[in-house]
Every structure is written in C-alpha cells, then in structure tokens.
Short mmCIF file of C-alpha atoms in Angstrom, two decimals:
data_model
loop_
_atom_site.label_atom_id
_atom_site.label_comp_id
_atom_site.label_asym_id
_atom_site.label_seq_id
_atom_site.Cartn_x
_atom_site.Cartn_y
_atom_site.Cartn_z
CA GLU A 1 83.22 13.30 251.42
CA VAL A 2 80.31 15.66 250.71
CA ALA A 3 78.65 18.14 253.03
CA ILE A 4 75.20 19.62 252.42
CA VAL A 5 74.44 22.69 254.51
CA VAL A 6 70.86 23.93 254.58
CA SER A 7 69.48 26.97 256.36
CA LEU A 8 65.97 28.39 256.62
CA THR A 9 66.18 32.00 257.82
CA PRO A 10 63.19 34.24 258.61
CA HIS A 11 63.82 37.66 257.09
CA ASP A 12 61.01 39.63 258.70
CA THR A 13 59.42 38.34 261.92
CA THR A 14 56.28 40.47 261.76
CA LEU A 15 53.04 39.54 263.46
CA SER A 16 51.55 38.59 260.10
CA GLY A 17 52.57 35.00 260.68
CA ASN A 18 53.86 34.82 257.14
CA PRO A 19 57.40 36.15 257.22
CA ASP A 20 59.82 36.32 254.32
CA LEU A 21 61.94 33.19 254.24
CA PHE A 22 65.43 32.67 252.91
CA LEU A 23 66.25 29.09 251.93
CA SER A 24 69.94 28.47 251.38
CA ILE A 25 71.60 25.26 250.20
CA SER A 26 75.36 24.87 250.08
CA LEU A 27 77.34 21.94 248.74
CA CYS A 28 80.95 21.40 249.73
CA GLY A 29 82.89 18.36 248.72
CA SER A 30 85.88 16.80 247.07
CA TYR A 31 84.09 14.33 244.85
CA LEU A 32 85.34 16.13 241.78
CA SER A 33 88.96 16.60 240.71
CA SER A 34 89.00 19.79 242.80
CA PRO A 35 86.82 20.85 245.79
CA LEU A 36 83.42 22.19 244.81
CA SER A 37 81.43 24.77 246.70
CA SER A 38 78.17 26.15 245.41
CA SER A 39 74.98 27.53 246.89
CA LEU A 40 71.37 28.23 246.04
CA ARG A 41 69.36 30.92 247.83
CA PHE A 42 65.63 31.47 247.54
CA ARG A 43 63.25 34.01 249.04
CA SER A 44 59.54 33.51 249.44
CA LYS A 45 56.82 35.72 250.82
CA SER A 46 54.05 33.21 250.43
CA MET A 47 55.49 29.92 251.70
CA ASP A 48 54.81 28.80 255.24
CA TYR A 49 57.47 26.72 256.96
CA LEU A 50 55.89 23.36 256.12
CA ARG A 51 55.65 24.21 252.43
CA ALA A 52 59.22 25.49 252.57
CA PHE A 53 60.34 22.17 254.01
CA HIS A 54 58.58 20.29 251.21
CA PHE A 55 60.25 22.56 248.70
CA LEU A 56 63.57 21.80 250.33
CA VAL A 57 63.00 18.05 249.98
CA LEU A 58 62.24 18.50 246.28
CA ILE A 59 65.41 20.53 245.79
CA LEU A 60 67.57 17.94 247.55
CA SER A 61 65.99 15.07 245.64
CA ALA A 62 66.87 16.83 242.39
CA ILE A 63 70.54 17.13 243.32
CA SER A 64 72.54 14.27 241.80
CA LEU A 65 75.94 13.73 243.33
CA SER A 66 78.58 11.59 241.64
CA GLU A 67 79.25 8.39 243.51
CA ALA A 68 82.84 7.43 244.10
CA GLY A 69 84.07 4.56 241.98
CA SER A 70 85.72 1.40 243.19
CA ILE A 71 89.25 0.02 242.90
CA GLY A 72 90.09 -3.67 242.69
CA VAL A 73 93.20 -5.61 241.71
CA ASN A 74 94.04 -8.57 239.47
CA TYR A 75 95.67 -11.40 241.41
CA GLY A 76 97.75 -13.18 238.79
CA ARG A 77 99.92 -16.09 239.90
CA ILE A 78 102.31 -16.88 237.03
CA SER A 79 105.26 -16.92 239.39
CA ASP A 80 107.14 -19.33 241.62
CA GLU A 81 107.87 -16.74 244.31
CA LEU A 82 104.45 -15.65 245.60
CA PRO A 83 103.21 -15.75 249.21
CA SER A 84 100.42 -18.12 250.24
CA ALA A 85 96.84 -17.22 249.38
CA PHE A 86 96.09 -16.58 253.08
CA LYS A 87 98.96 -14.08 253.27
CA VAL A 88 97.69 -12.43 250.10
CA VAL A 89 94.24 -11.96 251.63
CA GLN A 90 95.82 -10.31 254.67
CA LEU A 91 97.83 -8.06 252.36
CA LEU A 92 94.68 -7.01 250.49
CA LYS A 93 92.85 -6.22 253.72
CA SER A 94 95.79 -4.27 255.13
CA GLN A 95 95.76 -2.05 252.03
CA GLY A 96 91.99 -1.52 252.06
CA ILE A 97 91.50 -3.38 248.76
CA ASP A 98 88.03 -4.94 248.79
CA ARG A 99 87.78 -6.30 245.24
CA VAL A 100 89.96 -8.93 243.57
CA LYS A 101 89.88 -10.69 240.22
CA ILE A 102 91.55 -14.05 239.60
CA PHE A 103 92.19 -15.75 236.28
CA ASP A 104 90.73 -19.12 237.26
CA ALA A 105 88.76 -20.52 240.21
CA ASP A 106 91.60 -21.94 242.29
CA PRO A 107 90.22 -23.68 245.41
CA ALA A 108 93.09 -22.51 247.64
CA VAL A 109 92.45 -18.88 246.72
CA LEU A 110 88.67 -19.13 247.08
CA LYS A 111 89.03 -20.81 250.49
CA ALA A 112 91.46 -18.13 251.67
CA LEU A 113 89.01 -15.41 250.64
CA SER A 114 86.18 -16.99 252.63
CA GLY A 115 84.87 -14.62 255.30
CA SER A 116 87.17 -11.80 254.18
CA GLU A 117 84.35 -9.62 252.78
CA ILE A 118 86.50 -9.11 249.68
CA ARG A 119 84.38 -9.29 246.54
CA VAL A 120 85.69 -11.74 243.96
CA THR A 121 85.58 -12.17 240.18
CA VAL A 122 86.48 -15.68 239.02
CA ASP A 123 87.35 -16.73 235.49
CA LEU A 124 86.35 -19.62 233.26
CA PRO A 125 89.58 -20.00 231.22
CA ASN A 126 89.56 -19.85 227.41
CA GLU A 127 90.53 -23.50 227.13
CA MET A 128 87.22 -24.46 228.79
CA LEU A 129 84.98 -22.44 226.46
CA PHE A 130 84.45 -25.29 224.02
CA SER A 131 83.29 -27.69 226.75
CA ALA A 132 81.12 -25.08 228.47
CA ALA A 133 79.49 -24.20 225.13
CA LYS A 134 78.89 -27.73 223.89
CA ARG A 135 77.93 -29.43 227.15
CA PRO A 136 75.48 -27.75 229.55
CA SER A 137 76.39 -30.47 232.06
CA PHE A 138 80.01 -29.27 232.03
CA ALA A 139 78.89 -25.69 232.73
CA ALA A 140 76.61 -26.89 235.52
CA THR A 141 79.38 -28.92 237.14
CA TRP A 142 81.84 -26.04 236.83
CA VAL A 143 79.44 -23.64 238.56
CA LYS A 144 78.69 -26.22 241.27
CA ARG A 145 82.36 -26.86 242.08
CA ASN A 146 83.81 -23.38 241.59
CA VAL A 147 81.01 -20.99 242.53
CA ALA A 148 78.13 -22.53 244.46
CA ALA A 149 80.52 -24.46 246.71
CA TYR A 150 82.06 -21.20 248.01
CA HIS A 151 79.42 -18.49 247.72
CA PRO A 152 78.34 -16.56 249.78
CA SER A 153 81.07 -17.04 252.41
CA THR A 154 83.44 -16.21 249.57
CA GLN A 155 81.71 -13.21 248.03
CA ILE A 156 81.83 -14.11 244.35
CA GLU A 157 80.17 -11.23 242.51
CA SER A 158 80.94 -12.01 238.88
CA ILE A 159 82.27 -14.59 236.44
CA ALA A 160 84.54 -13.64 233.56
CA VAL A 161 83.85 -16.19 230.83
CA GLY A 162 87.13 -16.34 228.93
CA ASN A 163 89.61 -13.48 228.67
CA GLU A 164 90.26 -11.41 225.54
CA VAL A 165 88.78 -14.25 223.52
CA PHE A 166 88.99 -12.45 220.18
CA VAL A 167 92.81 -12.51 220.25
CA ASP A 168 92.96 -16.13 221.38
CA PRO A 169 94.91 -18.08 218.71
CA HIS A 170 92.75 -21.17 219.27
CA ASN A 171 89.72 -19.69 217.51
CA THR A 172 87.39 -19.90 220.50
CA THR A 173 85.27 -16.84 219.57
CA LYS A 174 82.33 -18.87 218.28
CA TYR A 175 82.02 -20.70 221.60
CA LEU A 176 81.87 -17.57 223.77
CA ILE A 177 78.15 -16.74 223.75
CA PRO A 178 76.92 -20.36 224.11
CA ALA A 179 79.33 -20.79 227.03
CA MET A 180 78.07 -17.61 228.70
CA ARG A 181 74.46 -18.74 228.34
CA ASN A 182 75.15 -22.21 229.73
CA ILE A 183 77.00 -20.75 232.72
CA HIS A 184 74.05 -18.41 233.29
CA LYS A 185 71.58 -21.31 233.18
CA ALA A 186 73.68 -23.05 235.81
CA LEU A 187 73.59 -19.96 238.02
CA VAL A 188 69.80 -19.85 237.64
CA SER A 189 69.56 -23.45 238.81
CA TYR A 190 71.30 -22.42 242.05
CA ASN A 191 69.32 -19.15 242.26
CA LEU A 192 72.59 -17.20 242.04
CA HIS A 193 71.87 -15.30 238.83
CA SER A 194 70.75 -12.14 240.63
CA SER A 195 73.82 -11.82 242.85
CA ILE A 196 76.48 -13.09 240.41
CA LYS A 197 76.81 -11.50 236.97
CA ILE A 198 78.49 -12.86 233.84
CA SER A 199 80.57 -11.02 231.26
CA SER A 200 83.76 -11.47 229.20
CA PRO A 201 86.75 -9.08 229.15
CA LEU A 202 87.46 -7.46 225.78
CA ALA A 203 90.81 -6.14 224.64
CA LEU A 204 90.69 -2.77 222.87
CA SER A 205 91.82 -4.65 219.75
CA ALA A 206 88.12 -5.54 219.39
CA LEU A 207 87.69 -1.97 218.14
CA GLN A 208 88.10 -1.07 214.48
CA ASN A 209 88.50 2.63 215.38
CA SER A 210 89.36 4.19 218.73
CA TYR A 211 90.65 7.65 217.82
CA PRO A 212 89.11 10.08 218.19
CA SER A 213 86.87 8.58 220.84
CA SER A 214 83.71 9.70 219.05
CA SER A 215 84.62 7.47 216.08
CA GLY A 216 84.80 4.34 218.23
CA SER A 217 83.50 1.25 216.42
CA PHE A 218 83.84 -2.51 216.69
CA ARG A 219 85.63 -4.63 214.11
CA PRO A 220 83.01 -5.39 211.42
CA GLU A 221 83.69 -9.14 211.34
CA LEU A 222 82.93 -9.38 215.07
CA VAL A 223 79.72 -7.34 215.21
CA ASP A 224 77.11 -9.89 214.15
CA LEU A 225 79.18 -12.92 215.13
CA VAL A 226 79.69 -12.07 218.78
CA ILE A 227 79.47 -8.37 219.78
CA LYS A 228 75.71 -7.92 219.33
CA PRO A 229 74.84 -11.32 220.83
CA MET A 230 77.04 -10.57 223.83
CA LEU A 231 75.57 -7.11 224.36
CA ASP A 232 72.08 -8.64 224.09
CA PHE A 233 73.05 -11.13 226.79
CA LEU A 234 74.45 -8.40 229.04
CA ARG A 235 71.26 -6.38 228.60
CA GLU A 236 69.07 -9.40 229.41
CA THR A 237 71.01 -10.26 232.55
CA GLY A 238 71.73 -6.73 233.82
CA SER A 239 75.48 -7.24 233.46
CA ARG A 240 78.27 -4.86 232.51
CA LEU A 241 80.71 -5.09 229.62
CA MET A 242 84.21 -5.96 230.82
CA ILE A 243 87.05 -4.19 229.02
CA ASN A 244 90.84 -4.19 229.40
CA VAL A 245 92.33 -0.72 228.92
CA TYR A 246 96.06 -0.02 228.67
CA PRO A 247 97.06 3.58 227.82
CA PHE A 248 100.67 2.37 228.13
CA PHE A 249 100.40 0.43 224.86
CA ALA A 250 99.07 3.47 223.01
CA TYR A 251 101.76 5.72 224.49
CA GLU A 252 104.56 3.23 223.85
CA GLY A 253 103.73 3.10 220.15
CA ASN A 254 102.94 6.80 219.74
CA SER A 255 105.13 8.63 222.26
CA ASP A 256 105.99 11.20 219.61
CA VAL A 257 102.39 12.44 219.46
CA ILE A 258 100.83 11.49 222.84
CA PRO A 259 101.99 13.76 225.72
CA LEU A 260 103.23 11.74 228.68
CA ASP A 261 101.22 13.86 231.15
CA TYR A 262 98.06 13.03 229.17
CA ALA A 263 98.82 9.29 229.37
CA LEU A 264 99.67 9.44 233.11
CA LEU A 265 96.57 11.43 234.18
CA ARG A 266 98.69 14.39 235.27
CA GLU A 267 97.56 17.99 234.90
CA ASN A 268 97.55 19.01 231.24
CA PRO A 269 95.53 21.27 228.90
CA GLY A 270 93.65 18.29 227.49
CA MET A 271 92.65 17.39 223.94
CA VAL A 272 89.40 18.19 222.17
CA ASP A 273 87.63 15.39 220.31
CA SER A 274 87.04 16.71 216.81
CA GLY A 275 83.91 14.57 216.47
CA ASN A 276 81.91 15.53 219.56
CA GLY A 277 83.71 18.64 220.84
CA LEU A 278 84.38 17.13 224.26
CA ARG A 279 87.68 17.87 225.97
CA TYR A 280 89.66 14.92 227.35
CA PHE A 281 92.26 15.31 230.05
CA ASN A 282 93.60 11.76 229.99
CA LEU A 283 93.96 8.84 227.62
CA PHE A 284 92.21 6.44 230.01
CA ASP A 285 88.90 8.32 229.69
CA ALA A 286 89.34 8.66 225.94
CA GLN A 287 89.81 4.91 225.48
CA ILE A 288 86.76 4.10 227.60
CA ASP A 289 84.62 6.56 225.66
CA ALA A 290 85.73 4.93 222.41
CA VAL A 291 84.06 1.75 223.68
CA PHE A 292 80.97 3.69 224.78
CA ALA A 293 80.81 5.26 221.30
CA ALA A 294 81.15 1.85 219.66
CA MET A 295 78.26 0.50 221.75
CA SER A 296 76.20 3.60 221.05
CA ALA A 297 76.66 3.13 217.30
CA LEU A 298 75.00 -0.28 217.71
CA LYS A 299 72.18 1.18 219.90
CA TYR A 300 73.39 -0.25 223.20
CA ASP A 301 73.56 2.97 225.20
CA ASP A 302 72.08 1.36 228.32
CA ILE A 303 74.96 -1.02 229.07
CA GLU A 304 77.57 -0.03 231.63
CA ILE A 305 81.30 -0.76 231.55
CA ILE A 306 83.68 -2.24 234.09
CA VAL A 307 87.44 -1.98 233.54
CA THR A 308 88.78 -5.43 234.38
CA GLU A 309 92.43 -4.65 233.61
CA THR A 310 94.57 -1.53 233.44
CA GLY A 311 98.09 -0.79 234.55
CA TRP A 312 101.56 0.50 233.73
CA PRO A 313 104.85 -1.45 233.91
CA SER A 314 107.61 -0.37 236.28
CA LYS A 315 110.33 -1.82 234.05
CA GLY A 316 110.70 -2.65 230.37
CA ASP A 317 113.03 -3.41 227.51
CA GLU A 318 115.01 -0.74 225.70
CA ASN A 319 112.26 -0.13 223.16
CA GLU A 320 109.40 -0.08 225.68
CA VAL A 321 109.24 3.69 225.95
CA GLY A 322 107.80 4.98 229.21
CA ALA A 323 108.18 1.82 231.30
CA SER A 324 109.58 3.00 234.65
CA VAL A 325 108.88 3.03 238.37
CA ALA A 326 108.11 6.76 238.36
CA ASN A 327 105.64 6.52 235.47
CA ALA A 328 103.94 3.43 236.89
CA ALA A 329 103.52 5.23 240.23
CA SER A 330 102.07 8.28 238.48
CA TYR A 331 99.64 6.31 236.32
CA ASN A 332 98.26 4.03 239.01
CA GLY A 333 98.27 6.68 241.75
CA ASN A 334 96.52 9.29 239.61
CA LEU A 335 94.09 6.69 238.28
CA ILE A 336 93.13 5.63 241.81
CA ARG A 337 92.51 9.26 242.73
CA ARG A 338 90.49 9.78 239.55
CA VAL A 339 88.30 6.73 240.26
CA LEU A 340 87.80 7.14 244.01
CA THR A 341 86.90 10.81 243.79
CA GLY A 342 83.99 9.95 241.52
CA GLY A 343 82.59 11.12 238.23
CA GLY A 344 82.29 9.39 234.90
CA THR A 345 83.83 10.10 231.52
CA PRO A 346 83.22 13.13 229.27
CA LEU A 347 80.79 11.08 227.16
CA ARG A 348 79.13 9.37 230.15
CA PRO A 349 79.57 11.81 233.08
CA LYS A 350 77.27 9.80 235.38
CA ALA A 351 79.01 6.47 234.79
CA ASP A 352 80.41 5.07 238.03
CA LEU A 353 83.70 3.34 237.32
CA THR A 354 84.90 0.09 238.82
CA VAL A 355 88.52 -0.45 237.84
CA TYR A 356 90.81 -3.44 238.47
CA LEU A 357 94.51 -2.65 238.48
CA PHE A 358 96.91 -5.07 236.84
CA ALA A 359 98.50 -6.57 238.78
CA LEU A 360 98.97 -7.36 242.45
CA PHE A 361 102.45 -8.90 242.05
CA ASN A 362 105.32 -8.95 239.59
CA GLU A 363 105.13 -12.38 237.91
CA ASN A 364 108.53 -13.80 237.01
CA LYS A 365 107.25 -16.70 234.87
CA LYS A 366 105.31 -14.66 232.34
CA PHE A 367 106.36 -14.81 228.69
CA GLY A 368 107.19 -11.92 226.42
CA ALA A 369 108.87 -8.57 226.95
CA THR A 370 110.37 -7.47 230.27
CA SER A 371 107.31 -5.32 230.96
CA GLU A 372 105.11 -8.44 231.14
CA ARG A 373 106.89 -9.45 234.34
CA ASN A 374 106.81 -5.99 235.90
CA TYR A 375 103.24 -4.75 236.18
CA GLY A 376 103.04 -5.59 239.88
CA LEU A 377 102.07 -3.20 242.65
CA PHE A 378 103.98 -5.44 245.06
CA PHE A 379 107.06 -7.63 244.97
CA PRO A 380 106.57 -11.28 245.99
CA ASP A 381 107.92 -10.38 249.46
CA GLU A 382 104.85 -8.10 249.83
CA LYS A 383 106.87 -4.87 249.71
CA LYS A 384 105.46 -2.13 247.49
CA VAL A 385 107.13 -1.54 244.16
CA TYR A 386 106.21 2.12 244.67
CA ASP A 387 104.19 3.95 247.28
CA ILE A 388 100.59 4.77 246.33
CA PRO A 389 97.36 4.66 248.38
CA PHE A 390 94.36 2.48 247.57
CA THR A 391 91.69 4.19 249.71
CA GLN A 392 89.95 7.55 250.13
CA GLU A 393 91.75 8.01 253.44
CA GLY A 394 95.14 7.42 251.87
CA LEU A 395 94.41 9.96 249.13
CA LYS A 396 94.23 12.83 251.63
CA HIS A 397 98.01 13.13 251.70
CA TYR A 398 98.75 11.77 248.24
CA ARG A 399 100.69 13.64 245.60
CA ASP A 400 101.47 12.56 242.04
CA GLY A 401 103.40 9.29 242.17
CA GLY A 402 106.00 10.61 239.75
CA HIS A 403 107.14 13.06 242.41
CA ASN A 404 107.35 10.47 245.18
CA THR A 405 110.58 8.70 245.97
CA PRO A 406 110.21 5.23 244.40
CA ALA A 407 110.34 2.42 246.91
CA THR A 408 113.02 0.67 244.87
CA GLY A 409 114.95 3.60 243.48
CA ASP A 410 114.89 4.99 239.98
CA GLN A 411 114.51 2.45 237.21
CA GLN A 412 113.69 4.88 234.41
CA VAL A 413 113.94 3.32 230.98
CA THR A 414 115.25 5.80 228.43
CA PRO A 415 113.81 5.80 224.90
CA PRO A 416 116.03 4.25 222.23
CA ASN A 417 118.21 6.80 220.48
CA ASN A 418 118.84 4.80 217.35
CA GLY A 419 115.58 5.69 215.66
CA GLY A 420 114.29 2.24 214.87
CA GLY A 421 114.23 0.86 218.39
CA VAL A 422 116.59 -1.99 217.47
CA SER A 423 119.07 -3.10 220.09
CA LYS A 424 122.54 -2.06 218.95
CA SER A 425 123.90 -5.51 219.71
CA LEU A 426 121.40 -7.15 217.35
CA THR A 427 121.27 -4.88 214.32
CA GLY A 428 122.28 -7.65 211.92
CA SER A 429 119.95 -10.27 210.52
CA THR A 430 118.90 -12.37 213.49
CA TRP A 431 115.92 -14.58 214.19
CA CYS A 432 114.20 -15.98 217.26
CA VAL A 433 113.43 -19.71 217.37
CA ALA A 434 111.94 -22.16 219.83
CA ASN A 435 114.09 -24.21 222.16
CA GLY A 436 112.88 -27.74 221.56
CA ASP A 437 114.24 -28.84 224.95
CA ALA A 438 112.07 -26.34 226.85
CA GLY A 439 109.15 -28.75 227.07
CA LYS A 440 105.65 -28.79 225.60
CA ASP A 441 104.05 -26.58 228.27
CA ARG A 442 106.55 -23.75 227.88
CA LEU A 443 106.42 -23.87 224.10
CA GLN A 444 102.62 -23.91 224.05
CA GLY A 445 102.45 -21.09 226.61
CA GLY A 446 104.86 -18.99 224.59
CA LEU A 447 102.99 -19.72 221.35
CA ASP A 448 99.68 -18.70 222.94
CA TYR A 449 101.14 -15.47 224.25
CA ALA A 450 102.93 -14.52 221.02
CA CYS A 451 99.83 -15.09 218.86
CA GLY A 452 97.55 -13.50 221.46
CA ASP A 453 98.54 -10.55 223.61
CA GLY A 454 101.97 -10.40 221.97
CA GLY A 455 100.49 -9.37 218.62
CA ALA A 456 102.59 -11.70 216.45
CA ASP A 457 101.37 -12.34 212.91
CA CYS A 458 100.35 -16.00 213.19
CA ARG A 459 98.22 -16.19 210.06
CA PRO A 460 100.98 -18.02 208.08
CA ILE A 461 100.86 -20.97 210.53
CA GLN A 462 97.11 -21.52 210.32
CA ARG A 463 95.83 -24.63 208.56
CA GLY A 464 96.23 -24.25 204.79
CA ALA A 465 98.62 -21.30 205.10
CA PRO A 466 102.24 -21.37 203.77
CA CYS A 467 103.92 -22.06 207.13
CA TYR A 468 101.43 -24.57 208.54
CA SER A 469 103.71 -27.42 207.46
CA PRO A 470 105.49 -28.95 209.27
CA ASP A 471 102.61 -29.16 211.75
CA THR A 472 104.75 -29.38 214.88
CA LEU A 473 104.67 -27.35 218.06
CA GLU A 474 108.34 -26.40 217.74
CA ALA A 475 107.95 -25.16 214.16
CA HIS A 476 104.81 -23.16 214.87
CA ALA A 477 106.26 -21.72 218.09
CA SER A 478 109.43 -20.73 216.25
CA PHE A 479 107.48 -18.80 213.64
CA ALA A 480 105.37 -17.05 216.29
CA PHE A 481 108.38 -16.25 218.49
CA ASN A 482 110.25 -14.80 215.54
CA SER A 483 107.27 -12.71 214.43
CA TYR A 484 107.02 -11.23 217.94
CA TYR A 485 110.80 -10.69 218.07
CA GLN A 486 110.91 -8.88 214.74
CA LYS A 487 107.89 -6.73 215.57
CA LYS A 488 109.62 -5.67 218.79
CA GLY A 489 112.61 -4.50 216.75
CA ARG A 490 114.76 -7.45 217.89
CA ALA A 491 115.11 -5.71 221.23
CA GLY A 492 116.87 -7.39 224.14
CA GLY A 493 114.46 -9.55 226.12
CA SER A 494 111.99 -10.00 223.27
CA CYS A 495 113.32 -13.49 222.46
CA TYR A 496 112.88 -15.04 225.88
CA PHE A 497 109.45 -16.63 226.41
CA GLY A 498 110.36 -18.02 229.81
CA GLY A 499 113.51 -19.67 228.45
CA ALA A 500 111.64 -21.34 225.57
CA ALA A 501 113.42 -19.34 222.84
CA TYR A 502 116.82 -18.14 221.74
CA VAL A 503 118.39 -15.93 219.03
CA VAL A 504 120.12 -17.40 215.94
CA SER A 505 122.08 -15.65 213.20
CA GLN A 506 121.25 -18.12 210.43
CA PRO A 507 117.82 -18.29 208.71
CA PRO A 508 115.65 -20.96 210.39
CA LYS A 509 114.68 -23.96 208.26
CA TYR A 510 111.19 -25.41 208.82
CA GLY A 511 109.91 -26.88 205.59
CA ARG A 512 109.57 -24.21 202.90
CA CYS A 513 108.55 -21.50 205.35
CA GLU A 514 110.43 -18.21 205.15
CA PHE A 515 110.88 -16.38 208.44
CA PRO A 516 110.64 -12.58 208.20
CA THR A 517 113.44 -10.33 209.40
CA GLY A 518 111.30 -7.23 209.91
CA TYR A 519 107.85 -5.66 209.59
#
C-alpha cells in the first residue's frame, strides 16, 4: 500500500495575484522491506497555480514506485493421497493463491481450474520434446488439445517446454529450441501467441559460475548449443527466462560458510559481492543475480526472469542439514514477504519478481532423499504443514516463520556429528542396487531422478562407457542408485527410490563394471 500526499500552500496572499507557493509531496508506504516516508518541498514566486499543477504532474510522472511481485505455487501430483483437483482449486482460492504451475496438461486439472481466475502454467514434458521438435503436426495437436481447448476459461498464461532439460539423462537438450519454436507456431495459428508465452525452466546447474553473483556465467558447452538460441527466442517472443532456484541446496552443502539467516531471508548484516560492490542480504537474490550476470555477459540484458521453482523442505535425512519445519516456515514466509512487498534484486532493482513456491503438497511417491517428499506447504488432507500467509493482507500480522509454532510440532533435523555425514549404521562398505521386482516404471523413474535432479554420476553407463554393458534397465538403475547413495554419504533414506532399491553389503556384479563406494 502506498500513499501520495500532495499539498499546494499559498505563502503570501497579497493582492499581487502572484503569491509564493509551497508545493509539498510526501510518499508513505510499505513497499520496501521497511516503511518509507520522504517528502519534497518547493517554493516558487513566479508560478501561477496552473503552471504549478503542470509541474506537479511532471514530478509525479517521474516518481517510479516498485510494483509488488506475485506468488504462485507448483501443483505436483506424485502422490496417491491427494484431494481431487476441484478441492485443490478451492484450497488455492481460499488461500488467495492466484497462480499455479503444473508439470503436465492434465485434463482433470485444467477443467477444475476453468472459471477460477487462477492463472496457469502448463508443461510439455521432457519425454515429448523429441516429437514436438521433429513433427510440427505433433506440436500443433498438443496445443489444440491441451491449450486451445481450455483457454481462456482456464487462464493459461504460459507453457513450460520441458523442465531442467540440461540435466535430463535422455539427452534431450538438442530438441529443446526446435520444440519451443514449433509450439510457438501452433500458438500463432490459434492467435494465442500474444496472451500465452513460452519458456523452459533452467536449473542453476546450467551455470558454470554462480559465486560471487557478479561472476555468473553459463556452462561453455551450452552457450552456443542452446542458451543463446533460447534467449534469442525469448527476446523475439517477449517471454521471460524461467529458472529454478533452491538456496537450500547451496546451504546444505556449505552450511559451514553460509549463515543460516542469510539463506532463510532473516535479518543479517549481508555480504558484499567482491566483483560489483553490491551488498546482498539473502542467498535467493544472490542466486538470481548470478543468472542476470550470466545473461548480461552474453548481451541479453533486456530479458526478464521468472522463478518457476523455489522452496525449502520441512523434513530430511540425517545428512540434509537445515531441513526442518521451522526453517521451511522461515524461508517460505520471508520469501513471500520479500516478493509481495516489491522491489527487485541488487543488480536489477526494478525487476518485478514472479515466484512459484515448490510445492503445494507433500508427495509421498517421489524418489530420492526424504526431503524430496517433504517440500509441501500442505499435507494431503489440506492442513498446513506450517502457518504462513500468501497475501498482502496476511502479511500485516506475519512474523518470521521460524518463531511461529509449527503446525505439526518441531521436526528439526540436527546436523550429523560424525564429520562425514555417513549414517552410523552404514559406515562399512555398502552399496545400493535396484530391486528387479519393483517393475519397469519404478526403475525407470528412479533412474531418471538419480541421473537428473539427484546428481548421480551416470557417465559410466552411457553408450560406449565402461558400465554400459550389460545394457539392461536393472543394471543401469543399480549403478545410478549406488552413485546417488554414495554421494549422499550412504545416509538413511538415500537408497529408497520409492521401494525400487535396497542396500547390500557385497559388491554388486553387473558385467565388468565396478561400483564405487565413495566420492
């Protein structure tokens, strides 16, 4: 809320008809991190009232106020416990959430959102990139069935083509730009290209450097292959770059050097970027500015950013330092306040931020560490995991989430005290292997996660590499599961993958491949 108070006060009401005039402008508002009050006062002997009014208009037109940002939420559905899509829409409306992003274009969800006035981002999944790139007819049919059939009653505002494609183990990077262009051509054919924008969410792993922010740069092998062509496309179509930003990951791996208050957007003295001299008061802004700096280095300063994923887990494994209800409440609550009260980043102070929190619900069928199943703002029964507001009105009485009483009690995860982060029950030589009875879908899903978001080293199972043979799903999944397990310090819960894996104490035997026991 911003108030502008203007007064025109005659100072000397003589009969000359040209009195002195005081013009005073005061601004009062809470659109910054703390209330701002400032004033300008002018005196003129020569201005008549009409000229003074014109001068006032010029002054007001020169004042640039920061617009409040916007908060949305990712509606993931990798769970067997979630409420119906219609109930979810009612939940979103009851919380004042007017933007939602889904990871597909599910008809039930899009129908439920019809008439809700909630703006929607749909996703063309990675596994469809090849078809969308190679066959314009496929892209046209996809847009017809999943976008044109629902818009505008379902307010689809953007399409995410793929998700974190550069970490996709199926080597779909080369299909990204052709797929984006074919989807755009399909939108043009329905005259939807002005109202619906296209982009593709990037993980921060697309950056070669991200610290300090001023040194931000993209991975060299991606620049000419896909980064520049994508930024050219975004510039041509007036679209924004989608990025996924997780300060939790940076803190988890560097908790000895990153202050927790800095990661959670709490009050702190900040950190000065040695490259540009700017002071950062939270890791979220610093990570975003690393992307801005990377784009600037390639001469794409005119492209805006939208944060399509960010969040903090309320529960984690023993080695997932910082995963707790209190910290999740602090991060998401303080982030919402930071976004809704307006203002950009230190490098781009006028950048209006749209941020999608991850995620709406805890998802019990997700693979990987315990944290993967505990990013939700709500439990499947629609109760809050912790109490934070989602609107400007709710912020009026909000205090840092870490000082609120968690809705589910304290679930603080203490850092490991054994130095290496290895579970004490598994300090011997153990390995993680695939459960061949888990079924093809579970094994493939676990393999995709481990080689993608999980960060496993899957190079040895690529064609021509030492562990490619035997070329079976179970063998490849076993290598990927074990790589993930070892990188996580063999911590409890890191050999799970939805029940598709288990721990063994004897070295696995798949051809001549040697499974590592540590990194």
